[in-house]
């Protein structure tokens, strides 16, 4: 609920106020299948990306993502982070 409230009141701040560098970079890689940018996305962009991991479709007519989609997205993000950690433990850190 905190992320929804802060995201709606301060959408243009860096997402690093709420998410770690590892978290936002993982979301970018999972969704866009490319290297993350050097600068973090805005909080609003990150919230929409996390919500899309939870099933949010992000169509023009859709309202802002709600607590449930963000919660599911955060849960899925944690699973991606666990998989990344396991991969790195077996194969070593392979990219930036």
mmCIF file of C-alpha atoms in Angstrom:
data_model
loop_
_atom_site.group_PDB
_atom_site.id
_atom_site.type_symbol
_atom_site.label_atom_id
_atom_site.label_comp_id
_atom_site.label_asym_id
_atom_site.label_seq_id
_atom_site.Cartn_x
_atom_site.Cartn_y
_atom_site.Cartn_z
ATOM 1 C CA UNK A 1 0.000 0.000 0.000
ATOM 2 C CA UNK A 2 2.936 2.305 0.755
ATOM 3 C CA UNK A 3 4.284 1.905 -2.782
ATOM 4 C CA UNK A 4 0.898 2.790 -4.288
ATOM 5 C CA UNK A 5 0.569 5.912 -2.153
ATOM 6 C CA UNK A 6 4.133 7.166 -2.635
ATOM 7 C CA UNK A 7 3.992 6.354 -6.350
ATOM 8 C CA UNK A 8 0.877 8.446 -6.832
ATOM 9 C CA UNK A 9 2.145 11.399 -4.805
ATOM 10 C CA UNK A 10 5.746 11.423 -6.156
ATOM 11 C CA UNK A 11 5.673 9.645 -9.538
ATOM 12 C CA UNK A 12 8.718 11.377 -11.040
ATOM 13 C CA UNK A 13 11.304 10.604 -8.362
ATOM 14 C CA UNK A 14 13.909 7.903 -8.914
ATOM 15 C CA UNK A 15 12.676 4.408 -8.194
ATOM 16 C CA UNK A 16 15.781 3.906 -6.036
ATOM 17 C CA UNK A 17 13.954 5.665 -3.191
ATOM 18 C CA UNK A 18 11.852 2.501 -2.877
ATOM 19 C CA UNK A 19 13.605 -0.255 -4.860
ATOM 20 C CA UNK A 20 17.196 -1.439 -4.732
ATOM 21 C CA UNK A 21 19.413 -1.269 -7.797
ATOM 22 C CA UNK A 22 19.279 -5.065 -8.086
ATOM 23 C CA UNK A 23 15.469 -5.023 -7.981
ATOM 24 C CA UNK A 24 14.903 -2.419 -10.679
ATOM 25 C CA UNK A 25 17.581 -3.876 -12.934
ATOM 26 C CA UNK A 26 16.077 -7.350 -12.606
ATOM 27 C CA UNK A 27 12.625 -6.074 -13.536
ATOM 28 C CA UNK A 28 13.991 -4.321 -16.635
ATOM 29 C CA UNK A 29 15.852 -7.448 -17.755
ATOM 30 C CA UNK A 30 12.863 -9.745 -17.176
ATOM 31 C CA UNK A 31 10.375 -7.498 -18.982
ATOM 32 C CA UNK A 32 12.467 -6.034 -21.792
ATOM 33 C CA UNK A 33 15.058 -8.796 -22.294
ATOM 34 C CA UNK A 34 17.891 -6.288 -22.584
ATOM 35 C CA UNK A 35 20.551 -4.731 -20.381
ATOM 36 C CA UNK A 36 19.211 -2.201 -17.897
ATOM 37 C CA UNK A 37 19.936 1.489 -18.512
ATOM 38 C CA UNK A 38 22.596 3.303 -16.512
ATOM 39 C CA UNK A 39 20.014 5.517 -14.813
ATOM 40 C CA UNK A 40 17.045 4.080 -12.894
ATOM 41 C CA UNK A 41 13.509 4.581 -14.169
ATOM 42 C CA UNK A 42 11.087 6.884 -12.402
ATOM 43 C CA UNK A 43 9.023 5.494 -9.575
ATOM 44 C CA UNK A 44 5.891 5.578 -11.742
ATOM 45 C CA UNK A 45 7.605 3.610 -14.524
ATOM 46 C CA UNK A 46 8.911 1.064 -12.033
ATOM 47 C CA UNK A 47 5.525 0.638 -10.364
ATOM 48 C CA UNK A 48 3.946 -0.052 -13.748
ATOM 49 C CA UNK A 49 6.676 -2.578 -14.582
ATOM 50 C CA UNK A 50 6.259 -4.365 -11.240
ATOM 51 C CA UNK A 51 2.479 -4.342 -11.670
ATOM 52 C CA UNK A 52 2.896 -5.901 -15.112
ATOM 53 C CA UNK A 53 4.695 -8.798 -13.400
ATOM 54 C CA UNK A 54 1.440 -9.129 -11.446
ATOM 55 C CA UNK A 55 -0.829 -9.125 -14.486
ATOM 56 C CA UNK A 56 -1.384 -5.406 -15.051
ATOM 57 C CA UNK A 57 -1.835 -4.814 -18.801
ATOM 58 C CA UNK A 58 -0.893 -1.096 -18.880
ATOM 59 C CA UNK A 59 -3.312 -0.141 -21.644
ATOM 60 C CA UNK A 60 -4.115 3.515 -22.280
ATOM 61 C CA UNK A 61 -7.608 3.116 -20.854
ATOM 62 C CA UNK A 62 -6.463 1.249 -17.718
ATOM 63 C CA UNK A 63 -6.439 3.076 -14.371
ATOM 64 C CA UNK A 64 -3.288 3.265 -12.262
ATOM 65 C CA UNK A 65 -2.239 -0.157 -10.960
ATOM 66 C CA UNK A 66 -3.676 -1.072 -7.610
ATOM 67 C CA UNK A 67 -2.401 -2.750 -4.486
ATOM 68 C CA UNK A 68 -3.246 -6.302 -5.579
ATOM 69 C CA UNK A 69 -1.396 -6.175 -8.927
ATOM 70 C CA UNK A 70 1.632 -4.556 -7.275
ATOM 71 C CA UNK A 71 1.598 -7.108 -4.463
ATOM 72 C CA UNK A 72 1.518 -10.007 -6.936
ATOM 73 C CA UNK A 73 4.226 -8.297 -9.003
ATOM 74 C CA UNK A 74 6.448 -7.848 -5.946
ATOM 75 C CA UNK A 75 6.005 -11.495 -5.069
ATOM 76 C CA UNK A 76 7.004 -12.482 -8.615
ATOM 77 C CA UNK A 77 9.961 -10.089 -8.482
ATOM 78 C CA UNK A 78 11.206 -11.880 -5.360
ATOM 79 C CA UNK A 79 11.048 -15.182 -7.251
ATOM 80 C CA UNK A 80 13.086 -13.695 -10.116
ATOM 81 C CA UNK A 81 15.643 -12.426 -7.616
ATOM 82 C CA UNK A 82 15.907 -15.889 -6.042
ATOM 83 C CA UNK A 83 16.442 -17.448 -9.471
ATOM 84 C CA UNK A 84 19.102 -14.840 -10.320
ATOM 85 C CA UNK A 85 20.880 -15.521 -7.026
ATOM 86 C CA UNK A 86 20.791 -19.296 -7.613
ATOM 87 C CA UNK A 87 22.091 -18.890 -11.173
ATOM 88 C CA UNK A 88 24.945 -16.674 -9.987
ATOM 89 C CA UNK A 89 25.814 -19.151 -7.214
ATOM 90 C CA UNK A 90 26.203 -21.941 -9.749
ATOM 91 C CA UNK A 91 27.635 -20.111 -12.757
ATOM 92 C CA UNK A 92 29.133 -16.981 -11.224
ATOM 93 C CA UNK A 93 28.184 -13.434 -12.007
ATOM 94 C CA UNK A 94 27.946 -13.282 -15.783
ATOM 95 C CA UNK A 95 26.763 -9.772 -16.564
ATOM 96 C CA UNK A 96 27.087 -6.147 -15.400
#
